[in-house]
Amino acid sequence: MEELDVEPTTTNIPASEGNHLGFVWGPGDILVYDTIYKSSGSVGTCSSFIHEVRKDEDIYSPILRKLFNESHHIFVGLQTIREDLPNKNKKTQFVSISKNYRSVIRACMEELQQVAVITQDTELATQYGNQVSILLAIELIWNLCEVLFIDAAPGGSLLLHLLDWVRLHKADVDEKAQEVLQSESPTEHHGYWDVVLSYLMQGRMDEARQMLVKWGALKPAARSMYKQMDNLLSKMPVYNPGGSQTLTEFDVKWRHWHDMVDHSLQDNSFASDPNLELICKILMGDEDAILEQKDLLSTWYHFLVTRLLFSHPTVKPTELHYYAQSCLAMFDSRSAPEPLDSILLAAFEFDIHQVIKDCSIALNNWWFVAHLTDLLDHCNLLQSHNLHFGSNLREFLLLEYASGLFTHHSLWQLAVDYFDHCPEFGRVYLEQQIEHVPLDTERKALKVLRICEQRQMSEQVRSICKIMAKRALRNNRLGSALSWSIRAKDAAFATLISERFLQDYCARGTFSDLDLIDNLGPAMLLSDRLTFLGKYREFHKLYGENRFSDAATLLLSLMTAQIAPRSFWMTLLTDALPLLEQKEAIFSADQTHELIFCLEDLTSSLKIPTGLDAPMQDEDMEVTKVELLRLALARNLAMAIVKEGTMAV
């Protein structure tokens, strides 16, 4: 067995002491219950509670559901990018999509922060706070992956992107600066030099100079010292990727500036002011001076970017891992790094698969790794990594994420698109998962059915229609039951429901759901009984339109063609009575003979008793009905013979 990367987390289940637990696997959750069996082998009492253990709690958070919904639209848009586009155009689109994902993360994070502040529930506020921390880490990792893998900035540009990355995730400097500037005497404020140093270590030289202006204005004696520092800050070279300057030219210019700073430090230009001397040491890239500002940096990766800014601004991607490892070791002496540190370190080492693996272990859902892996796969960065059980890494993670969505009462609809874009196993997963969607309402059933029909999932279509047909029949909604059975193409069930329609007609004398029966069309051919139901209704329409001859022909054909069940023949013959009683003969002599034959065939099989042993009122009524039919048939036969004889002459 493969060794586990980490020990699985323990979930405590409240249960009676010493009792065994029973469990049932669900599509995404586990139901756990207390049993009467004890570990000692004896039998005792147990709790009546059933516990639901969810593997992905986040999908039940209303705010995080927005993250799932919005990212779904971005995911679907990403799948439409054409493969034949030039790489430069695709790269621009991929970077734009990555930023869209990050904007969705940030929007959810800000909303969670707002809700956490206003909520009165302490436990809920803690939960929101934890979710904010997770989203902060997710955005931090995603942003770094965007810089290193998706945008893939070269030397020179790389540091500019890393500075933006640090500034975005260390945004409290501006708030501190605002507080300092709004005080009565900004230069005397206890946070003044912290703000100057923070701006400096983020590469924000203009802001640092603006803060130093206030200090220079209040210190006339040190004005020359201030001007010299301002000169150094203003002349610090910044690489411009879009300019005409080459990286080599920039490097020469930067080294010249670095020598100027070194010269100022060596000749003790700022020795009389410890703060300016500290700034000069930082500009020189003095590691000890930068590490003294641990509280302002707060993280080893901020220290890394600051160190690169002042010692190696032309750093290449391949050199990052060396600096990252040394900065982590220098900044944090702990033996085992935190999960976030390990993930960022793997990213700086350009080990994409380790980043994805560590994130899968550290994070509490599949959203991040599924979407990041999908984007990296579109950038052709994961093609060399296939899993030993068939599916590639992208598809495996998307399948896991989508399977989790299917356990939610509304998010399951999003999962369908994720399965659609998993070419190897997506359809198989969808077929299995969609059978577990509870068909609570007819509207929901129609949604599921439409999804299945669009994908030619015939087995699932039949299954859904049968379930809904049986449910409608139990509720005595015959029209709905017939409609579902027709969609399922279930001949046996359509026959059963047609029988119920006919029984209902015999009991009430009218049809229910006339619109459905009138518009059966070719669907009536699904079963003989359904054909009869449709044709019998057609007979009633013809009769209602006074098209007696057509109605008579149809009625007779239903009996002679054996379409009508024998149990319904007496009803059909009774329906023929008004036609037989017309002033003019509707049935021809041959048709009348056919009706007489049907009547005699029916009465001989019914064995209607006569004489003293004849039962009661019902049988008397049947006898009367038969006698009336015989009389009407005889009269019609006579009229038909006379009519046909007259026409022959």
XYZ file of C-alpha atoms in Angstrom:
649
model
C 0.000 0.000 0.000
C 1.219 3.499 -0.822
C 2.371 5.463 2.189
C 0.224 8.442 3.186
C 1.718 11.936 2.780
C 0.069 13.176 5.956
C -1.919 11.660 8.789
C -5.667 11.954 8.042
C -7.585 14.313 10.309
C -9.714 12.790 13.058
C -13.434 13.555 13.117
C -15.100 13.035 16.482
C -18.551 11.426 16.328
C -20.721 11.686 19.473
C -21.717 8.148 20.452
C -22.464 5.991 23.463
C -19.268 4.959 25.243
C -17.864 1.640 24.029
C -20.411 1.209 21.227
C -19.513 0.270 17.688
C -20.448 2.759 14.950
C -22.244 1.862 11.740
C -22.001 3.902 8.560
C -23.460 4.202 5.067
C -21.607 5.798 2.134
C -23.523 8.423 0.174
C -22.640 10.160 -3.116
C -20.516 12.716 -1.267
C -21.211 12.303 2.431
C -21.253 9.531 5.033
C -24.112 8.780 7.429
C -22.790 7.509 10.783
C -24.964 6.017 13.523
C -24.554 4.466 16.942
C -25.189 0.698 17.200
C -26.249 -1.490 20.140
C -23.108 -3.599 19.842
C -20.277 -2.923 22.283
C -16.556 -3.555 21.842
C -16.746 -6.092 24.692
C -19.126 -8.228 22.627
C -22.208 -7.502 24.721
C -25.385 -5.765 23.550
C -26.641 -2.544 25.103
C -28.545 0.645 24.338
C -27.598 3.203 21.705
C -28.247 6.788 20.691
C -31.053 7.476 18.208
C -29.095 10.198 16.375
C -27.746 9.881 12.830
C -24.695 12.029 12.027
C -23.926 13.360 8.562
C -20.188 13.681 7.851
C -19.565 16.023 4.922
C -16.274 15.989 3.072
C -16.758 19.499 1.641
C -18.481 21.886 4.017
C -17.687 24.984 1.932
C -20.324 24.268 -0.712
C -22.978 24.946 1.946
C -21.686 28.480 2.621
C -23.949 31.052 0.858
C -21.039 33.440 0.201
C -18.658 30.762 -1.092
C -21.402 29.531 -3.418
C -20.878 32.803 -5.292
C -17.258 31.753 -5.761
C -18.394 28.457 -7.283
C -20.985 30.114 -9.529
C -18.746 32.893 -10.831
C -15.734 30.651 -11.397
C -17.943 28.250 -13.354
C -18.556 30.939 -15.990
C -14.815 31.638 -16.226
C -14.088 27.899 -16.531
C -16.581 27.440 -19.381
C -15.122 30.481 -21.189
C -11.615 29.051 -20.843
C -12.656 25.832 -22.597
C -13.713 27.833 -25.688
C -10.235 29.251 -26.401
C -9.181 27.899 -29.779
C -6.102 25.703 -29.965
C -4.989 27.236 -33.258
C -4.511 30.746 -31.826
C -0.912 32.064 -31.792
C 0.845 31.452 -28.469
C 1.226 35.180 -27.797
C -2.531 35.755 -28.115
C -3.326 32.715 -25.982
C -0.905 33.814 -23.266
C -2.664 37.199 -23.021
C -6.020 35.450 -22.704
C -4.740 33.006 -20.096
C -3.319 35.820 -17.957
C -6.643 37.670 -18.254
C -8.567 34.545 -17.197
C -6.211 34.042 -14.251
C -6.888 37.619 -13.113
C -10.633 37.003 -13.454
C -10.350 33.994 -11.142
C -8.394 36.102 -8.631
C -10.944 38.918 -8.756
C -13.701 36.424 -7.875
C -11.623 35.117 -4.945
C -11.014 38.665 -3.695
C -14.684 39.662 -4.021
C -15.746 36.661 -1.896
C -12.994 37.385 0.611
C -14.099 41.001 1.036
C -17.724 39.961 1.498
C -16.728 37.390 4.129
C -14.710 40.060 5.969
C -17.728 42.395 6.025
C -20.064 39.674 7.277
C -17.560 38.567 9.938
C -17.468 42.120 11.322
C -21.243 42.600 11.591
C -22.284 39.125 12.776
C -23.215 38.753 16.442
C -22.569 35.011 16.516
C -19.013 34.418 17.819
C -18.776 30.910 16.389
C -19.961 32.099 12.988
C -17.544 35.034 13.037
C -14.686 32.594 13.741
C -15.827 30.395 10.855
C -15.899 33.401 8.500
C -12.467 34.453 9.742
C -11.057 31.000 8.956
C -12.566 31.119 5.466
C -10.995 34.548 4.891
C -7.586 33.168 5.912
C -7.964 30.266 3.478
C -9.007 32.572 0.631
C -6.054 34.883 1.387
C -3.682 31.935 1.081
C -5.416 30.750 -2.097
C -5.122 34.153 -3.748
C -1.477 34.456 -2.654
C -0.599 31.071 -4.208
C -2.657 31.678 -7.353
C -1.080 35.087 -7.912
C 2.431 33.632 -7.575
C 1.572 30.791 -9.994
C 0.261 33.398 -12.431
C 3.551 35.308 -12.262
C 5.840 32.276 -12.497
C 3.955 29.821 -14.707
C 1.236 31.575 -16.721
C 2.782 34.973 -17.410
C 6.264 33.416 -17.182
C 8.013 36.778 -16.861
C 11.714 36.770 -17.824
C 14.592 38.323 -15.846
C 14.046 42.021 -15.143
C 10.265 41.854 -15.577
C 10.105 39.022 -13.024
C 11.048 41.249 -10.094
C 8.456 43.871 -11.117
C 5.754 41.195 -11.026
C 6.976 39.895 -7.662
C 6.878 43.434 -6.244
C 3.256 43.780 -7.393
C 2.553 40.404 -5.781
C 3.963 41.506 -2.422
C 2.251 44.915 -2.544
C -1.132 43.312 -3.199
C -0.814 40.980 -0.225
C 0.773 43.501 2.122
C -1.648 46.368 1.635
C -1.767 47.732 5.208
C 1.070 50.243 4.557
C -1.260 52.830 3.007
C -3.591 52.665 6.032
C -0.644 53.274 8.368
C 0.581 56.127 6.168
C -2.876 57.722 6.272
C -2.891 57.494 10.066
C 0.580 59.088 10.288
C -0.206 61.916 7.860
C -3.453 62.780 9.643
C -1.694 63.194 12.995
C -0.719 66.630 14.310
C 3.007 66.075 13.767
C 3.597 63.237 11.255
C 7.392 63.133 11.731
C 6.937 62.726 15.497
C 4.404 59.933 15.081
C 5.673 56.584 16.388
C 4.832 54.918 13.058
C 6.491 57.497 10.773
C 9.761 55.648 10.106
C 7.918 52.314 9.902
C 5.897 53.707 7.013
C 9.026 55.068 5.274
C 10.798 51.706 5.618
C 7.705 49.759 4.521
C 7.405 51.837 1.342
C 11.137 51.401 0.779
C 11.055 47.598 1.145
C 8.132 47.363 -1.285
C 10.063 49.318 -3.906
C 7.682 52.297 -3.658
C 10.376 54.957 -3.839
C 8.101 57.863 -4.788
C 5.906 57.322 -1.728
C 8.997 56.961 0.500
C 10.399 60.269 -0.847
C 7.075 62.042 -0.225
C 7.162 60.897 3.401
C 10.800 62.029 3.778
C 9.913 65.517 2.463
C 8.148 66.236 5.762
C 11.200 65.184 7.734
C 13.554 67.281 5.549
C 11.370 70.365 5.937
C 11.540 70.188 9.741
C 15.296 69.533 9.907
C 17.122 72.493 8.248
C 20.442 71.381 9.679
C 20.168 68.022 7.996
C 18.862 69.367 4.691
C 21.958 68.383 2.728
C 21.771 64.881 4.170
C 18.094 64.667 3.205
C 18.863 65.907 -0.338
C 21.571 63.311 -0.742
C 19.178 60.548 0.336
C 16.450 61.905 -1.911
C 18.936 61.915 -4.780
C 19.807 58.254 -4.173
C 16.138 57.252 -4.037
C 15.204 59.219 -7.148
C 18.073 57.792 -9.177
C 17.418 54.164 -8.341
C 16.985 52.503 -11.789
C 13.721 50.660 -12.504
C 13.595 48.236 -15.401
C 11.023 49.065 -18.093
C 10.104 45.950 -20.127
C 8.420 48.036 -22.817
C 11.308 50.462 -23.233
C 14.304 50.394 -25.546
C 16.788 49.681 -22.770
C 18.190 46.133 -22.761
C 18.542 44.070 -19.612
C 22.351 44.344 -19.832
C 22.185 48.148 -20.070
C 19.849 48.243 -17.097
C 22.217 46.005 -15.111
C 25.162 48.341 -15.808
C 23.101 51.366 -14.786
C 21.888 49.639 -11.624
C 25.445 48.649 -10.607
C 26.564 52.251 -11.050
C 23.737 53.403 -8.756
C 24.641 50.661 -6.274
C 28.216 51.940 -6.165
C 26.875 55.441 -5.401
C 24.946 54.051 -2.415
C 27.994 52.112 -1.252
C 30.141 55.221 -1.503
C 27.645 57.221 0.585
C 27.689 54.507 3.206
C 31.475 54.192 3.260
C 32.090 57.922 3.700
C 29.590 58.008 6.616
C 27.311 60.523 4.869
C 24.387 59.466 7.083
C 26.261 58.507 10.247
C 24.637 61.327 12.211
C 21.130 60.011 11.542
C 20.549 56.332 12.378
C 17.279 56.214 10.387
C 18.849 57.493 7.160
C 21.848 55.234 7.688
C 19.477 52.256 8.060
C 17.766 53.251 4.794
C 21.156 53.425 3.100
C 22.078 49.943 4.364
C 18.775 48.558 3.058
C 19.420 50.189 -0.327
C 22.775 48.414 -0.310
C 20.975 45.092 0.180
C 22.441 44.519 3.644
C 20.720 41.327 4.754
C 21.166 41.979 8.470
C 19.658 45.466 8.138
C 16.665 44.090 6.207
C 16.170 41.228 8.687
C 16.050 43.763 11.534
C 12.698 44.838 9.997
C 11.124 41.398 10.417
C 8.005 42.881 11.984
C 7.460 45.156 8.988
C 8.179 42.410 6.461
C 6.113 39.822 8.406
C 6.851 36.999 5.905
C 9.921 35.337 4.427
C 8.660 35.826 0.871
C 8.402 39.588 1.435
C 11.993 39.409 2.687
C 12.888 37.479 -0.479
C 11.459 40.124 -2.820
C 13.046 42.988 -0.854
C 16.397 41.212 -0.884
C 16.187 40.682 -4.661
C 15.135 44.305 -5.196
C 18.302 45.654 -3.573
C 20.817 42.932 -4.443
C 19.757 41.109 -7.608
C 17.012 42.966 -9.568
C 17.754 41.040 -12.795
C 17.130 37.662 -11.162
C 16.150 34.915 -13.607
C 13.346 32.404 -12.956
C 15.844 29.545 -12.696
C 17.697 31.301 -9.871
C 14.643 31.925 -7.691
C 14.700 28.620 -5.827
C 18.176 29.316 -4.404
C 17.157 32.716 -3.024
C 13.805 31.372 -1.777
C 15.391 28.546 0.223
C 18.036 30.790 1.784
C 15.492 33.499 2.671
C 13.184 30.975 4.324
C 16.099 29.590 6.348
C 17.300 33.078 7.342
C 13.861 34.450 8.190
C 12.396 31.451 10.011
C 14.605 29.062 11.989
C 11.846 26.505 12.609
C 12.757 22.992 11.496
C 9.465 22.215 9.720
C 7.940 24.895 7.455
C 4.213 25.616 7.478
C 2.102 24.131 4.628
C 1.812 27.562 2.949
C 5.602 27.994 3.074
C 6.108 24.570 1.471
C 3.654 25.411 -1.310
C 5.291 28.772 -2.089
C 8.742 27.176 -1.946
C 7.630 24.492 -4.438
C 6.343 27.269 -6.716
C 9.673 29.122 -6.554
C 11.326 25.811 -7.460
C 8.969 25.583 -10.469
C 7.658 22.224 -9.249
C 4.069 22.597 -10.443
C 3.004 19.087 -9.481
C 4.296 19.508 -5.933
C 2.340 22.774 -5.643
C -0.845 20.992 -6.712
C -0.164 18.017 -4.441
C 0.548 20.154 -1.364
C -2.523 22.327 -2.035
C -4.708 19.219 -2.355
C -3.539 18.109 1.092
C -3.616 21.499 2.821
C -6.876 22.978 1.486
C -10.319 21.809 2.509
C -11.893 21.519 -0.956
C -11.018 20.799 -4.576
C -12.024 24.179 -6.023
C -8.545 25.731 -6.074
C -6.525 22.790 -7.385
C -9.162 21.882 -9.988
C -9.340 25.352 -11.554
C -5.626 26.124 -11.297
C -4.693 22.756 -12.814
C -7.180 23.249 -15.634
C -5.668 26.658 -16.449
C -2.093 25.320 -16.271
C -3.078 22.412 -18.492
C -4.409 24.841 -21.110
C -1.005 26.559 -20.915
C 0.543 23.164 -21.841
C 2.435 22.960 -18.559
C 1.101 19.590 -17.372
C 1.164 17.396 -20.450
C 4.003 15.212 -19.225
C 2.166 14.120 -16.068
C -0.349 11.269 -16.394
C -1.753 9.236 -13.527
C -1.245 5.502 -13.382
C -4.999 4.785 -13.312
C -5.796 6.323 -16.705
C -7.009 9.884 -16.322
C -4.614 12.817 -16.450
C -4.160 15.112 -13.450
C -6.465 17.830 -14.801
C -9.345 15.437 -15.363
C -8.883 13.657 -12.044
C -9.133 16.917 -10.068
C -12.065 18.240 -12.105
C -13.935 14.964 -11.561
C -13.357 15.149 -7.796
C -14.490 18.782 -7.651
C -17.589 18.195 -9.787
C -18.532 15.093 -7.763
C -18.534 17.259 -4.646
C -20.805 19.824 -6.315
C -23.303 17.077 -7.166
C -24.081 16.594 -3.469
C -25.521 20.130 -3.289
C -29.183 20.779 -4.077
C -28.475 23.550 -6.611
C -24.756 23.477 -7.469
C -25.134 20.074 -9.177
C -26.112 21.934 -12.363
C -22.650 23.544 -12.496
C -21.002 20.141 -12.172
C -22.531 19.006 -15.468
C -20.305 21.402 -17.440
C -17.207 20.202 -15.601
C -18.030 16.588 -16.473
C -18.652 17.623 -20.093
C -15.070 18.864 -20.350
C -13.537 15.658 -18.991
C -13.227 13.651 -22.208
C -12.128 10.342 -20.725
C -14.316 9.666 -17.681
C -16.640 12.686 -17.573
C -19.644 10.983 -19.162
C -19.339 7.903 -16.942
C -19.234 10.085 -13.812
C -22.190 12.151 -15.038
C -24.284 9.045 -15.702
C -23.593 7.768 -12.187
C -24.017 11.075 -10.380
C -27.175 12.238 -12.147
C -29.040 9.162 -10.947
C -28.550 10.418 -7.372
C -30.141 13.828 -7.980
C -33.413 13.847 -5.988
C -36.341 14.581 -8.303
C -38.231 16.669 -5.735
C -40.418 18.525 -8.232
C -41.537 18.109 -11.812
C -39.615 21.252 -12.725
C -36.380 19.779 -11.382
C -37.090 16.489 -13.130
C -37.483 18.349 -16.432
C -34.108 20.067 -15.861
C -32.397 16.732 -15.266
C -34.211 15.198 -18.228
C -33.156 18.013 -20.550
C -29.517 17.524 -19.513
C -29.754 13.789 -20.240
C -31.539 14.267 -23.568
C -28.960 16.821 -24.751
C -26.244 14.227 -24.132
C -28.152 11.219 -25.574
C -28.158 9.475 -22.183
C -31.060 7.190 -23.119
C -30.894 4.905 -20.049
C -31.056 7.847 -17.654
C -33.881 9.439 -19.688
C -35.966 6.261 -19.388
C -35.192 5.925 -15.685
C -36.238 9.516 -14.883
C -39.428 9.259 -16.934
C -40.415 5.963 -15.277
C -39.852 7.403 -11.788
C -41.959 10.477 -12.561
C -44.658 8.419 -14.297
C -45.042 6.113 -11.285
C -45.109 9.071 -8.912
C -47.810 10.800 -10.980
C -49.851 7.573 -11.129
C -49.671 7.186 -7.333
C -51.049 10.719 -7.052
C -53.800 9.855 -9.569
C -52.481 12.410 -12.100
C -53.168 10.255 -15.147
C -52.316 12.885 -17.756
C -48.889 13.565 -16.272
C -48.244 9.832 -15.816
C -49.112 9.133 -19.466
C -46.937 12.018 -20.668
C -43.913 10.712 -18.713
C -44.434 7.109 -19.855
C -44.568 8.268 -23.501
C -41.282 10.155 -23.021
C -39.809 7.003 -21.496
C -41.100 4.963 -24.461
C -42.361 2.468 -21.883
C -45.063 0.485 -23.718
C -46.080 -1.613 -20.705
C -46.578 1.387 -18.434
C -48.358 3.339 -21.182
C -50.749 0.374 -21.531
C -51.413 0.365 -17.793
C -52.162 4.096 -17.718
C -54.372 3.813 -20.830
C -56.385 1.147 -18.980
C -56.771 3.557 -16.074
C -58.018 6.252 -18.470
C -60.602 3.844 -19.889
C -61.701 2.726 -16.410
C -62.005 6.369 -15.424
C -64.147 7.008 -18.522
C -66.420 4.073 -17.750
C -66.898 5.324 -14.191
C -67.414 9.030 -14.999
C -68.578 9.058 -18.617
C -65.975 11.669 -19.605
C -62.252 11.784 -20.320
C -59.786 13.712 -18.176
C -56.755 15.454 -19.747
C -58.431 15.874 -23.141
C -55.619 18.125 -24.437
C -53.074 15.369 -23.965
C -55.219 12.635 -25.544
C -56.227 14.870 -28.462
C -52.571 15.564 -29.278
C -51.025 12.130 -28.922
C -50.068 12.034 -32.603
C -47.581 9.273 -33.498
C -47.019 8.605 -29.773
C -50.272 6.599 -29.688
C -48.489 3.822 -31.612
C -46.362 3.079 -28.515
C -48.873 0.410 -27.396
C -52.130 -1.105 -28.669
C -54.064 0.157 -25.661
C -52.744 3.693 -26.133
C -53.678 3.470 -29.831
C -57.183 2.457 -28.841
C -57.433 5.303 -26.324
C -56.421 7.837 -28.982
C -58.748 6.394 -31.615
C -61.654 6.093 -29.197
C -61.272 9.753 -28.307
C -61.174 10.501 -32.049
C -64.510 8.679 -32.397
C -66.041 10.981 -29.792
C -64.752 14.042 -31.621
C -66.195 12.841 -34.949
C -69.529 12.179 -33.281
C -69.491 15.613 -31.639
C -68.871 17.187 -35.073
C -71.906 15.251 -36.512
C -69.662 13.277 -38.845
C -71.682 10.159 -38.144
C -70.542 8.080 -41.094
C -66.817 8.557 -40.245
C -67.549 7.916 -36.565
C -69.395 4.678 -37.407
C -66.564 3.410 -39.640
C -63.958 4.148 -36.960
C -66.023 2.521 -34.215
C -66.469 -0.666 -36.221
C -62.764 -0.810 -37.150
C -61.789 -0.626 -33.487
C -63.722 -3.832 -32.856
C -63.026 -5.800 -36.013
C -59.302 -4.999 -36.026
C -59.074 -6.268 -32.424
C -57.665 -2.912 -31.291
C -60.317 -2.521 -28.594
C -60.020 -4.810 -25.569
C -62.949 -7.284 -25.348
C -63.814 -5.870 -21.944
C -64.631 -2.602 -23.700
C -66.741 -4.041 -26.531
C -70.030 -3.557 -24.697
C -69.170 0.113 -24.160
C -68.404 0.484 -27.876
C -71.635 -1.247 -28.885
C -73.532 0.994 -26.483
C -71.825 3.998 -28.129
C -73.130 2.654 -31.463
C -76.761 2.830 -30.268
C -77.273 6.565 -31.025
C -75.903 5.958 -34.544
C -78.201 2.969 -35.030
C -81.199 5.055 -33.917
C -80.684 7.751 -36.562
C -83.530 8.321 -39.089
C -81.237 7.328 -41.917
C -79.043 4.240 -41.881
C -75.491 5.167 -40.900
C -74.078 1.646 -40.921
C -74.246 -0.317 -44.171
C -75.712 -3.822 -44.250
C -72.254 -5.380 -44.151
C -71.205 -3.138 -41.266
C -74.395 -4.030 -39.405
C -73.688 -7.746 -39.913
C -70.229 -7.151 -38.435
C -71.754 -5.454 -35.392
C -74.268 -8.295 -34.953
C -71.410 -10.817 -35.120
C -69.457 -8.840 -32.478
C -72.494 -8.645 -30.204
C -73.256 -12.370 -30.466
C -69.600 -13.247 -29.933
C -69.558 -11.071 -26.827
C -72.834 -12.354 -25.346
C -71.895 -15.991 -25.875
C -68.670 -15.486 -23.919
C -70.457 -13.496 -21.199
C -73.059 -16.311 -20.684
C -75.769 -13.960 -19.486
C -78.163 -16.173 -17.478
C -81.926 -16.174 -18.004
C -84.964 -17.536 -16.174
C -85.474 -17.939 -12.464
C -81.788 -18.128 -11.683
C -81.065 -14.751 -13.270
C -79.391 -12.515 -10.715
C -80.361 -9.113 -9.856
C -80.429 -5.560 -11.187
C -76.980 -5.332 -12.873
C -77.585 -8.426 -14.930
C -81.100 -7.274 -15.771
C -79.545 -4.072 -17.080
C -77.047 -6.025 -19.204
C -79.869 -8.164 -20.636
C -81.910 -5.043 -21.401
C -78.871 -3.419 -23.066
C -78.287 -6.507 -25.245
C -81.987 -6.661 -26.246
C -81.954 -2.960 -27.134
C -78.816 -3.460 -29.228
C -80.331 -6.440 -31.064
C -83.483 -4.464 -31.783
C -81.519 -1.415 -32.999
C -79.246 -3.598 -35.135
C -82.232 -5.386 -36.691
C -83.938 -2.075 -37.454
C -80.732 -0.600 -38.929
C -80.151 -3.743 -40.996
C -83.627 -3.462 -42.474
C -83.118 0.223 -43.263
C -79.683 -0.450 -44.779
C -81.013 -3.298 -47.005
C -83.879 -1.128 -48.248
C -81.528 1.823 -48.832
C -78.939 -0.261 -50.674
C -81.659 -2.031 -52.722
C -83.233 1.274 -53.745
C -79.824 2.649 -54.784
C -79.129 -0.499 -56.830
C -82.396 -0.074 -58.806
